[in-house]
C-alpha cells in the first residue's frame, strides 16, 4: 500500500475500499503517513463545506437506569451509576432548546433513554417545536423505532435523527444489530435524515471492525458520519479495557472521511478536540442535561461542552463555523 497513491485516489473524489481503509487504520497514529492522511481528510472536509464547520447541541429529557445495558453508557442498568429515573419538565426542555437556539447551534437534538415513554417524548417534542423558530433544525436521538413511530417523529417537527449501529452491537449492548439497521431504514422511509458515527471506539476494536463500520455508515447515505472514542465510565467493567488516545481517534476520524462519498458533507467527532478538528472533523456537539458519557446529572457541570466552547475549539484548528440551519441535515435522501 502506498499512502500517497491512496491520497491521490481521495483527491479524485473516490472513496477508499475496505483493504485500503484497513491499511490506513493499521498505520502508527504518530507516523508521517497518518499525518498526511489527516491533512487530506482535513482538506476534503474544508473543501466540501467552504471551511465552515457545524456545532450541534443536545439536551436529554431524562436519565434512567436503562435495561438496554450498553456497557459503555452511564445509563446502563448494569453499570449502576444512576439508580433512579429523573425527567425534566417540558418547560425545562424548552428552556434548554431555546438557549441552544440563542447560542447559535446549527441543530438542536432531543435525547431520551431507550425506554422513555414514546407518547411523552412526542408531547414534549411538540412543545419544544412550538417554542423554537421555524428554521431551527430539530433532531431526535431515541431508541429503535417502527416505521409508524418514525412517521410520528417526523410529524412532531423533526428533520432527522441520530442513530448508530455501534461497535460490537449486541455483544457490548443488549440491543439487536438487525433492529438498529431496520430503525435506520424506518427513519429514512419516514423522510428523516440520519446522522451516524463509528462509535464508541476502544482499544480492543480491530482495524477490520472499524473499516466494516465505516463502510456501513457510508452505505446508508448519512447526513454525516465520523468517529468517536469511548469515554471510560469510572467503576464500570468496560472501563478496564481503557481508552484510545485522542491521536488514534483523530486518525480514525480522518480515515472515516476518506471512506465516505463526497455527498456526505459532515464528519463528526466526540468529544470535541483540536486533534479531531485538524483531522477532518467538521461537527462537534455541545450538551446539556444528562449525558451517557458523564456521571453528573447535568453534564454542563461536568464533561459537556457549550456551543461557544465548541466554536473556540474549531477556531483553534483554523475552522470557521457555519451560521444558520445545519447544511448536513439538508441533503436529499
Ligand atoms: S446507549 Fe441508549 S439504549 Fe444503551 S444503555 Fe444507554 S440509554 Fe440505554
Short mmCIF file of N, CA and C in Angstrom, two decimals, residues 133-289:
data_model
loop_
_atom_site.label_atom_id
_atom_site.label_comp_id
_atom_site.label_asym_id
_atom_site.label_seq_id
_atom_site.Cartn_x
_atom_site.Cartn_y
_atom_site.Cartn_z
N UNK A 133 -37.80 28.79 16.68
CA UNK A 133 -38.04 29.43 15.37
C UNK A 133 -38.30 28.33 14.34
N UNK A 134 -39.13 28.60 13.35
CA UNK A 134 -39.44 27.56 12.36
C UNK A 134 -38.18 27.04 11.66
N UNK A 135 -37.17 27.89 11.51
CA UNK A 135 -35.97 27.47 10.77
C UNK A 135 -35.00 26.65 11.62
N UNK A 136 -35.23 26.56 12.92
CA UNK A 136 -34.31 25.79 13.77
C UNK A 136 -34.49 24.30 13.49
N UNK A 137 -33.37 23.64 13.23
CA UNK A 137 -33.40 22.21 12.88
C UNK A 137 -33.45 21.38 14.17
N UNK A 138 -34.44 20.50 14.23
CA UNK A 138 -34.63 19.65 15.41
C UNK A 138 -34.32 18.20 15.03
N UNK A 139 -33.52 17.54 15.85
CA UNK A 139 -33.07 16.17 15.58
C UNK A 139 -33.38 15.30 16.80
N UNK A 140 -33.89 14.10 16.56
CA UNK A 140 -34.21 13.18 17.66
C UNK A 140 -33.08 12.17 17.86
N UNK A 141 -32.82 11.85 19.11
CA UNK A 141 -31.84 10.80 19.44
C UNK A 141 -32.53 9.86 20.43
N UNK A 142 -33.23 8.87 19.86
CA UNK A 142 -34.07 7.98 20.66
C UNK A 142 -33.78 6.53 20.28
N UNK A 143 -34.50 5.60 20.93
CA UNK A 143 -34.25 4.18 20.69
C UNK A 143 -34.77 3.71 19.33
N UNK A 144 -34.66 2.41 19.12
CA UNK A 144 -35.15 1.82 17.87
C UNK A 144 -36.64 2.06 17.71
N UNK A 145 -37.07 2.29 16.47
CA UNK A 145 -38.47 2.64 16.22
C UNK A 145 -39.02 1.93 15.01
N UNK A 146 -40.33 1.68 15.06
CA UNK A 146 -41.06 1.16 13.90
C UNK A 146 -41.24 2.28 12.88
N UNK A 147 -41.69 1.90 11.69
CA UNK A 147 -41.95 2.91 10.66
C UNK A 147 -43.06 3.86 11.11
N UNK A 148 -44.07 3.32 11.76
CA UNK A 148 -45.18 4.17 12.20
C UNK A 148 -44.70 5.21 13.24
N UNK A 149 -43.85 4.78 14.15
CA UNK A 149 -43.31 5.75 15.12
C UNK A 149 -42.36 6.74 14.45
N UNK A 150 -41.60 6.26 13.47
CA UNK A 150 -40.68 7.17 12.77
C UNK A 150 -41.49 8.28 12.10
N UNK A 151 -42.65 7.92 11.55
CA UNK A 151 -43.50 8.94 10.91
C UNK A 151 -44.02 9.95 11.94
N UNK A 152 -44.31 9.44 13.15
CA UNK A 152 -44.79 10.35 14.21
C UNK A 152 -43.66 11.32 14.62
N UNK A 153 -42.44 10.83 14.60
CA UNK A 153 -41.30 11.70 14.94
C UNK A 153 -41.19 12.82 13.90
N UNK A 154 -41.34 12.43 12.66
CA UNK A 154 -41.29 13.43 11.58
C UNK A 154 -42.43 14.45 11.75
N UNK A 155 -43.62 13.93 12.06
CA UNK A 155 -44.78 14.82 12.21
C UNK A 155 -44.65 15.75 13.41
N UNK A 156 -43.85 15.33 14.40
CA UNK A 156 -43.66 16.19 15.58
C UNK A 156 -42.72 17.35 15.28
N UNK A 157 -42.16 17.38 14.10
CA UNK A 157 -41.35 18.54 13.71
C UNK A 157 -39.86 18.28 13.60
N UNK A 158 -39.49 16.99 13.57
CA UNK A 158 -38.06 16.68 13.44
C UNK A 158 -37.65 16.60 11.98
N UNK A 159 -36.42 17.06 11.73
CA UNK A 159 -35.83 16.96 10.38
C UNK A 159 -35.08 15.64 10.23
N UNK A 160 -34.51 15.17 11.33
CA UNK A 160 -33.69 13.96 11.24
C UNK A 160 -33.51 13.32 12.60
N UNK A 161 -32.68 12.30 12.61
CA UNK A 161 -32.35 11.57 13.84
C UNK A 161 -30.86 11.32 13.87
N UNK A 162 -30.36 11.06 15.07
CA UNK A 162 -29.04 10.45 15.22
C UNK A 162 -29.30 8.98 15.53
N UNK A 163 -28.71 8.09 14.77
CA UNK A 163 -28.87 6.66 15.07
C UNK A 163 -27.64 5.94 14.58
N UNK A 164 -27.10 5.07 15.41
CA UNK A 164 -25.86 4.37 15.04
C UNK A 164 -25.97 2.89 15.33
N UNK A 165 -25.37 2.12 14.44
CA UNK A 165 -25.06 0.72 14.73
C UNK A 165 -23.71 0.80 15.43
N UNK A 166 -23.70 0.53 16.73
CA UNK A 166 -22.47 0.71 17.47
C UNK A 166 -21.52 -0.48 17.31
N UNK A 167 -20.24 -0.24 17.59
CA UNK A 167 -19.25 -1.31 17.54
C UNK A 167 -19.66 -2.41 18.50
N UNK A 168 -19.58 -3.64 18.04
CA UNK A 168 -19.96 -4.82 18.83
C UNK A 168 -21.37 -4.70 19.40
N UNK A 169 -22.26 -4.16 18.55
CA UNK A 169 -23.68 -4.07 18.92
C UNK A 169 -24.19 -5.49 19.17
N UNK A 170 -24.92 -5.67 20.25
CA UNK A 170 -25.44 -7.00 20.57
C UNK A 170 -24.47 -7.82 21.42
N UNK A 171 -23.22 -7.37 21.51
CA UNK A 171 -22.23 -8.04 22.37
C UNK A 171 -21.97 -7.14 23.59
N UNK A 172 -21.60 -5.88 23.31
CA UNK A 172 -21.41 -4.91 24.38
C UNK A 172 -22.68 -4.12 24.67
N UNK A 173 -23.74 -4.41 23.94
CA UNK A 173 -25.04 -3.79 24.22
C UNK A 173 -26.08 -4.89 24.24
N UNK A 174 -27.23 -4.57 24.82
CA UNK A 174 -28.31 -5.55 24.84
C UNK A 174 -29.26 -5.35 23.67
N UNK A 175 -28.83 -4.63 22.66
CA UNK A 175 -29.71 -4.32 21.52
C UNK A 175 -29.35 -5.17 20.31
N UNK A 176 -30.33 -5.35 19.45
CA UNK A 176 -30.12 -6.21 18.28
C UNK A 176 -29.55 -5.39 17.12
N UNK A 177 -28.42 -5.82 16.55
CA UNK A 177 -27.86 -5.09 15.40
C UNK A 177 -28.87 -4.98 14.26
N UNK A 178 -29.65 -6.04 14.07
CA UNK A 178 -30.63 -6.04 12.99
C UNK A 178 -31.67 -4.95 13.21
N UNK A 179 -32.11 -4.82 14.48
CA UNK A 179 -33.11 -3.79 14.79
C UNK A 179 -32.56 -2.39 14.60
N UNK A 180 -31.28 -2.23 14.92
CA UNK A 180 -30.66 -0.91 14.73
C UNK A 180 -30.72 -0.55 13.24
N UNK A 181 -30.37 -1.53 12.41
CA UNK A 181 -30.37 -1.28 10.96
C UNK A 181 -31.79 -1.03 10.45
N UNK A 182 -32.74 -1.83 10.94
CA UNK A 182 -34.13 -1.64 10.49
C UNK A 182 -34.64 -0.26 10.88
N UNK A 183 -34.26 0.18 12.08
CA UNK A 183 -34.71 1.51 12.52
C UNK A 183 -34.18 2.59 11.60
N UNK A 184 -32.92 2.45 11.19
CA UNK A 184 -32.33 3.45 10.28
C UNK A 184 -33.16 3.50 9.00
N UNK A 185 -33.51 2.34 8.48
CA UNK A 185 -34.33 2.30 7.25
C UNK A 185 -35.71 2.91 7.51
N UNK A 186 -36.28 2.63 8.69
CA UNK A 186 -37.60 3.19 9.02
C UNK A 186 -37.54 4.72 9.08
N UNK A 187 -36.48 5.23 9.70
CA UNK A 187 -36.36 6.69 9.79
C UNK A 187 -36.28 7.29 8.39
N UNK A 188 -35.46 6.67 7.55
CA UNK A 188 -35.29 7.22 6.20
C UNK A 188 -36.58 7.10 5.40
N UNK A 189 -37.27 5.98 5.56
CA UNK A 189 -38.55 5.78 4.87
C UNK A 189 -39.55 6.86 5.28
N UNK A 190 -39.46 7.28 6.54
CA UNK A 190 -40.38 8.31 7.03
C UNK A 190 -39.95 9.72 6.61
N UNK A 191 -38.80 9.81 5.93
CA UNK A 191 -38.35 11.13 5.47
C UNK A 191 -37.43 11.84 6.44
N UNK A 192 -36.90 11.10 7.40
CA UNK A 192 -35.96 11.69 8.37
C UNK A 192 -34.53 11.42 7.89
N UNK A 193 -33.69 12.44 7.93
CA UNK A 193 -32.27 12.25 7.60
C UNK A 193 -31.56 11.65 8.82
N UNK A 194 -30.59 10.79 8.56
CA UNK A 194 -29.93 10.07 9.65
C UNK A 194 -28.47 10.47 9.74
N UNK A 195 -28.10 11.04 10.89
CA UNK A 195 -26.68 11.26 11.20
C UNK A 195 -26.18 10.06 11.97
N UNK A 196 -24.93 9.68 11.74
CA UNK A 196 -24.42 8.48 12.40
C UNK A 196 -22.93 8.61 12.67
N UNK A 197 -22.32 7.56 13.17
CA UNK A 197 -20.92 7.68 13.59
C UNK A 197 -20.35 6.29 13.85
N UNK A 198 -19.04 6.16 13.75
CA UNK A 198 -18.34 4.93 14.13
C UNK A 198 -17.99 5.09 15.61
N UNK A 199 -18.70 4.41 16.47
CA UNK A 199 -18.56 4.63 17.90
C UNK A 199 -19.07 3.43 18.69
N UNK A 200 -18.76 3.32 19.97
CA UNK A 200 -17.75 4.05 20.72
C UNK A 200 -16.44 3.25 20.68
N UNK A 201 -15.42 3.86 20.11
CA UNK A 201 -14.17 3.14 19.80
C UNK A 201 -13.33 2.93 21.05
N UNK A 202 -12.91 1.68 21.24
CA UNK A 202 -12.00 1.34 22.33
C UNK A 202 -10.76 0.66 21.76
N UNK A 203 -9.75 0.44 22.61
CA UNK A 203 -8.50 -0.15 22.11
C UNK A 203 -8.66 -1.57 21.60
N UNK A 204 -9.75 -2.25 22.01
CA UNK A 204 -9.92 -3.66 21.61
C UNK A 204 -10.47 -3.81 20.20
N UNK A 205 -10.98 -2.74 19.61
CA UNK A 205 -11.59 -2.86 18.28
C UNK A 205 -10.51 -3.00 17.21
N UNK A 206 -10.70 -3.97 16.33
CA UNK A 206 -9.70 -4.23 15.29
C UNK A 206 -9.89 -3.26 14.13
N UNK A 207 -8.86 -3.15 13.33
CA UNK A 207 -8.95 -2.29 12.14
C UNK A 207 -10.02 -2.81 11.18
N UNK A 208 -10.20 -4.13 11.15
CA UNK A 208 -11.23 -4.72 10.28
C UNK A 208 -12.62 -4.31 10.77
N UNK A 209 -12.83 -4.37 12.08
CA UNK A 209 -14.14 -3.95 12.62
C UNK A 209 -14.41 -2.48 12.31
N UNK A 210 -13.37 -1.67 12.47
CA UNK A 210 -13.55 -0.23 12.21
C UNK A 210 -13.86 0.01 10.74
N UNK A 211 -13.13 -0.67 9.86
CA UNK A 211 -13.36 -0.49 8.41
C UNK A 211 -14.77 -0.93 8.05
N UNK A 212 -15.22 -2.05 8.62
CA UNK A 212 -16.57 -2.54 8.30
C UNK A 212 -17.63 -1.52 8.73
N UNK A 213 -17.42 -0.93 9.89
CA UNK A 213 -18.42 0.03 10.35
C UNK A 213 -18.35 1.34 9.56
N UNK A 214 -17.15 1.74 9.17
CA UNK A 214 -17.03 2.93 8.30
C UNK A 214 -17.84 2.69 7.03
N UNK A 215 -17.67 1.50 6.46
CA UNK A 215 -18.38 1.20 5.20
C UNK A 215 -19.88 1.07 5.42
N UNK A 216 -20.28 0.56 6.59
CA UNK A 216 -21.72 0.52 6.87
C UNK A 216 -22.28 1.94 6.91
N UNK A 217 -21.58 2.84 7.61
CA UNK A 217 -22.11 4.21 7.70
C UNK A 217 -22.18 4.84 6.31
N UNK A 218 -21.17 4.54 5.48
CA UNK A 218 -21.20 5.09 4.11
C UNK A 218 -22.38 4.55 3.32
N UNK A 219 -22.77 3.30 3.61
CA UNK A 219 -23.81 2.64 2.81
C UNK A 219 -25.21 3.20 3.06
N UNK A 220 -25.39 3.91 4.17
CA UNK A 220 -26.75 4.38 4.49
C UNK A 220 -26.99 5.82 4.00
N UNK A 221 -26.03 6.38 3.28
CA UNK A 221 -26.15 7.75 2.81
C UNK A 221 -26.52 8.69 3.97
N UNK A 222 -25.63 8.79 4.96
CA UNK A 222 -25.99 9.55 6.17
C UNK A 222 -25.87 11.07 5.97
N UNK A 223 -26.47 11.80 6.88
CA UNK A 223 -26.28 13.25 6.92
C UNK A 223 -24.82 13.56 7.25
N UNK A 224 -24.25 12.75 8.09
CA UNK A 224 -22.81 12.82 8.41
C UNK A 224 -22.40 11.48 8.98
N UNK A 225 -21.12 11.19 8.85
CA UNK A 225 -20.53 10.09 9.61
C UNK A 225 -19.40 10.69 10.44
N UNK A 226 -18.54 9.85 10.97
CA UNK A 226 -17.46 10.35 11.80
C UNK A 226 -16.98 9.26 12.72
N UNK A 227 -16.28 9.65 13.76
CA UNK A 227 -15.75 8.65 14.69
C UNK A 227 -15.64 9.25 16.09
N UNK A 228 -15.97 8.43 17.07
CA UNK A 228 -15.93 8.90 18.46
C UNK A 228 -15.36 7.79 19.35
N UNK A 229 -14.52 8.19 20.27
CA UNK A 229 -13.93 7.18 21.15
C UNK A 229 -14.82 6.96 22.37
N UNK A 230 -14.64 5.81 23.00
CA UNK A 230 -15.38 5.50 24.22
C UNK A 230 -14.74 6.26 25.39
N UNK A 231 -15.59 6.88 26.17
CA UNK A 231 -15.12 7.56 27.39
C UNK A 231 -15.34 6.58 28.55
N UNK A 232 -14.27 6.19 29.25
CA UNK A 232 -14.45 5.21 30.32
C UNK A 232 -15.28 5.79 31.47
N UNK A 233 -16.33 5.08 31.84
CA UNK A 233 -17.15 5.50 33.00
C UNK A 233 -16.50 4.84 34.23
N UNK A 234 -16.03 5.66 35.18
CA UNK A 234 -15.29 5.09 36.31
C UNK A 234 -16.09 4.00 37.03
N UNK A 235 -15.40 2.93 37.38
CA UNK A 235 -16.02 1.86 38.16
C UNK A 235 -16.75 0.82 37.33
N UNK A 236 -16.85 1.02 36.02
CA UNK A 236 -17.58 0.04 35.19
C UNK A 236 -16.61 -1.01 34.66
N UNK A 237 -17.18 -2.16 34.35
CA UNK A 237 -16.35 -3.28 33.85
C UNK A 237 -15.63 -2.87 32.57
N UNK A 238 -16.34 -2.19 31.69
CA UNK A 238 -15.75 -1.88 30.38
C UNK A 238 -14.62 -0.85 30.49
N UNK A 239 -14.62 -0.07 31.57
CA UNK A 239 -13.56 0.94 31.71
C UNK A 239 -12.19 0.26 31.84
N UNK A 240 -12.20 -1.01 32.27
CA UNK A 240 -10.94 -1.76 32.38
C UNK A 240 -10.27 -1.99 31.04
N UNK A 241 -11.03 -1.83 29.96
CA UNK A 241 -10.42 -2.02 28.63
C UNK A 241 -9.64 -0.79 28.19
N UNK A 242 -9.79 0.31 28.94
CA UNK A 242 -9.03 1.51 28.62
C UNK A 242 -9.67 2.34 27.51
N UNK A 243 -8.88 3.28 27.03
CA UNK A 243 -9.39 4.22 26.02
C UNK A 243 -8.32 4.43 24.95
N UNK A 244 -8.75 4.71 23.74
CA UNK A 244 -7.78 5.07 22.71
C UNK A 244 -7.38 6.53 22.92
N UNK A 245 -6.21 6.88 22.44
CA UNK A 245 -5.75 8.27 22.58
C UNK A 245 -6.54 9.18 21.63
N UNK A 246 -6.48 10.47 21.92
CA UNK A 246 -7.09 11.44 21.01
C UNK A 246 -6.46 11.33 19.63
N UNK A 247 -5.15 11.03 19.61
CA UNK A 247 -4.45 10.94 18.33
C UNK A 247 -5.00 9.76 17.51
N UNK A 248 -5.19 8.62 18.16
CA UNK A 248 -5.76 7.46 17.44
C UNK A 248 -7.18 7.79 16.96
N UNK A 249 -7.94 8.46 17.82
CA UNK A 249 -9.30 8.83 17.40
C UNK A 249 -9.23 9.76 16.18
N UNK A 250 -8.29 10.70 16.21
CA UNK A 250 -8.16 11.63 15.08
C UNK A 250 -7.81 10.86 13.80
N UNK A 251 -6.95 9.86 13.94
CA UNK A 251 -6.60 9.03 12.78
C UNK A 251 -7.86 8.37 12.21
N UNK A 252 -8.70 7.83 13.10
CA UNK A 252 -9.91 7.12 12.65
C UNK A 252 -10.92 8.11 12.04
N UNK A 253 -11.00 9.30 12.62
CA UNK A 253 -11.86 10.36 12.05
C UNK A 253 -11.43 10.64 10.61
N UNK A 254 -10.12 10.73 10.41
CA UNK A 254 -9.57 11.05 9.08
C UNK A 254 -9.85 9.91 8.11
N UNK A 255 -9.62 8.68 8.55
CA UNK A 255 -9.83 7.54 7.65
C UNK A 255 -11.33 7.42 7.32
N UNK A 256 -12.18 7.70 8.30
CA UNK A 256 -13.63 7.66 8.05
C UNK A 256 -14.00 8.64 6.92
N UNK A 257 -13.44 9.83 6.99
CA UNK A 257 -13.72 10.82 5.93
C UNK A 257 -13.35 10.26 4.55
N UNK A 258 -12.22 9.57 4.49
CA UNK A 258 -11.76 9.07 3.20
C UNK A 258 -12.56 7.85 2.73
N UNK A 259 -13.37 7.29 3.63
CA UNK A 259 -14.23 6.17 3.25
C UNK A 259 -15.63 6.61 2.83
N UNK A 260 -15.92 7.90 3.00
CA UNK A 260 -17.27 8.41 2.69
C UNK A 260 -17.33 8.96 1.28
N UNK A 261 -18.50 8.84 0.64
CA UNK A 261 -18.67 9.55 -0.62
C UNK A 261 -18.73 11.06 -0.38
N UNK A 262 -18.45 11.81 -1.42
CA UNK A 262 -18.42 13.28 -1.28
C UNK A 262 -19.81 13.88 -1.05
N UNK A 263 -20.87 13.07 -1.26
CA UNK A 263 -22.22 13.57 -0.97
C UNK A 263 -22.44 13.74 0.53
N UNK A 264 -21.59 13.11 1.33
CA UNK A 264 -21.70 13.24 2.80
C UNK A 264 -20.79 14.40 3.22
N UNK A 265 -21.41 15.50 3.64
CA UNK A 265 -20.62 16.69 3.96
C UNK A 265 -20.01 16.63 5.35
N UNK A 266 -20.74 16.01 6.28
CA UNK A 266 -20.35 16.10 7.69
C UNK A 266 -19.47 14.95 8.13
N UNK A 267 -18.55 15.27 9.05
CA UNK A 267 -17.66 14.26 9.63
C UNK A 267 -17.50 14.65 11.10
N UNK A 268 -18.16 13.89 11.97
CA UNK A 268 -18.22 14.32 13.38
C UNK A 268 -17.09 13.69 14.19
N UNK A 269 -16.82 14.29 15.34
CA UNK A 269 -16.09 13.57 16.36
C UNK A 269 -16.62 14.00 17.71
N UNK A 270 -16.48 13.08 18.68
CA UNK A 270 -16.90 13.39 20.02
C UNK A 270 -15.98 12.64 20.97
N UNK A 271 -15.43 13.22 22.00
CA UNK A 271 -15.73 14.57 22.44
C UNK A 271 -14.89 15.57 21.64
N UNK A 272 -15.36 16.83 21.58
CA UNK A 272 -14.67 17.82 20.76
C UNK A 272 -13.20 17.97 21.16
N UNK A 273 -12.31 18.03 20.17
CA UNK A 273 -10.89 18.20 20.46
C UNK A 273 -10.20 18.74 19.21
N UNK A 274 -9.09 19.43 19.44
CA UNK A 274 -8.39 20.05 18.31
C UNK A 274 -7.79 18.99 17.39
N UNK A 275 -7.32 17.87 17.94
CA UNK A 275 -6.74 16.85 17.05
C UNK A 275 -7.78 16.34 16.07
N UNK A 276 -9.02 16.15 16.54
CA UNK A 276 -10.10 15.74 15.63
C UNK A 276 -10.34 16.83 14.58
N UNK A 277 -10.33 18.08 15.04
CA UNK A 277 -10.64 19.21 14.16
C UNK A 277 -9.60 19.42 13.07
N UNK A 278 -8.35 18.99 13.31
CA UNK A 278 -7.35 19.13 12.24
C UNK A 278 -7.27 17.86 11.39
N UNK A 279 -8.05 16.85 11.77
CA UNK A 279 -8.03 15.58 11.04
C UNK A 279 -9.32 15.38 10.25
N UNK A 280 -10.04 16.47 9.99
CA UNK A 280 -11.20 16.37 9.11
C UNK A 280 -12.54 16.37 9.82
N UNK A 281 -12.55 16.50 11.15
CA UNK A 281 -13.85 16.61 11.83
C UNK A 281 -14.42 18.01 11.57
N UNK A 282 -15.68 18.05 11.18
CA UNK A 282 -16.33 19.35 10.97
C UNK A 282 -17.70 19.40 11.67
N UNK A 283 -17.82 18.59 12.72
CA UNK A 283 -19.03 18.61 13.54
C UNK A 283 -18.68 18.22 14.97
N UNK A 284 -19.00 19.12 15.91
CA UNK A 284 -18.87 18.83 17.35
C UNK A 284 -20.25 19.00 17.98
N UNK A 285 -20.38 18.44 19.18
CA UNK A 285 -21.63 18.60 19.94
C UNK A 285 -21.41 19.33 21.26
N UNK A 286 -22.33 20.24 21.52
CA UNK A 286 -22.50 20.78 22.87
C UNK A 286 -23.57 19.92 23.55
N UNK A 287 -23.56 19.86 24.87
CA UNK A 287 -24.51 19.00 25.57
C UNK A 287 -25.01 19.68 26.85
N UNK A 288 -26.27 19.37 27.19
CA UNK A 288 -26.83 19.86 28.45
C UNK A 288 -27.77 18.80 29.02
N UNK A 289 -27.89 18.79 30.34
CA UNK A 289 -28.71 17.77 30.99
C UNK A 289 -27.92 16.47 31.08
#
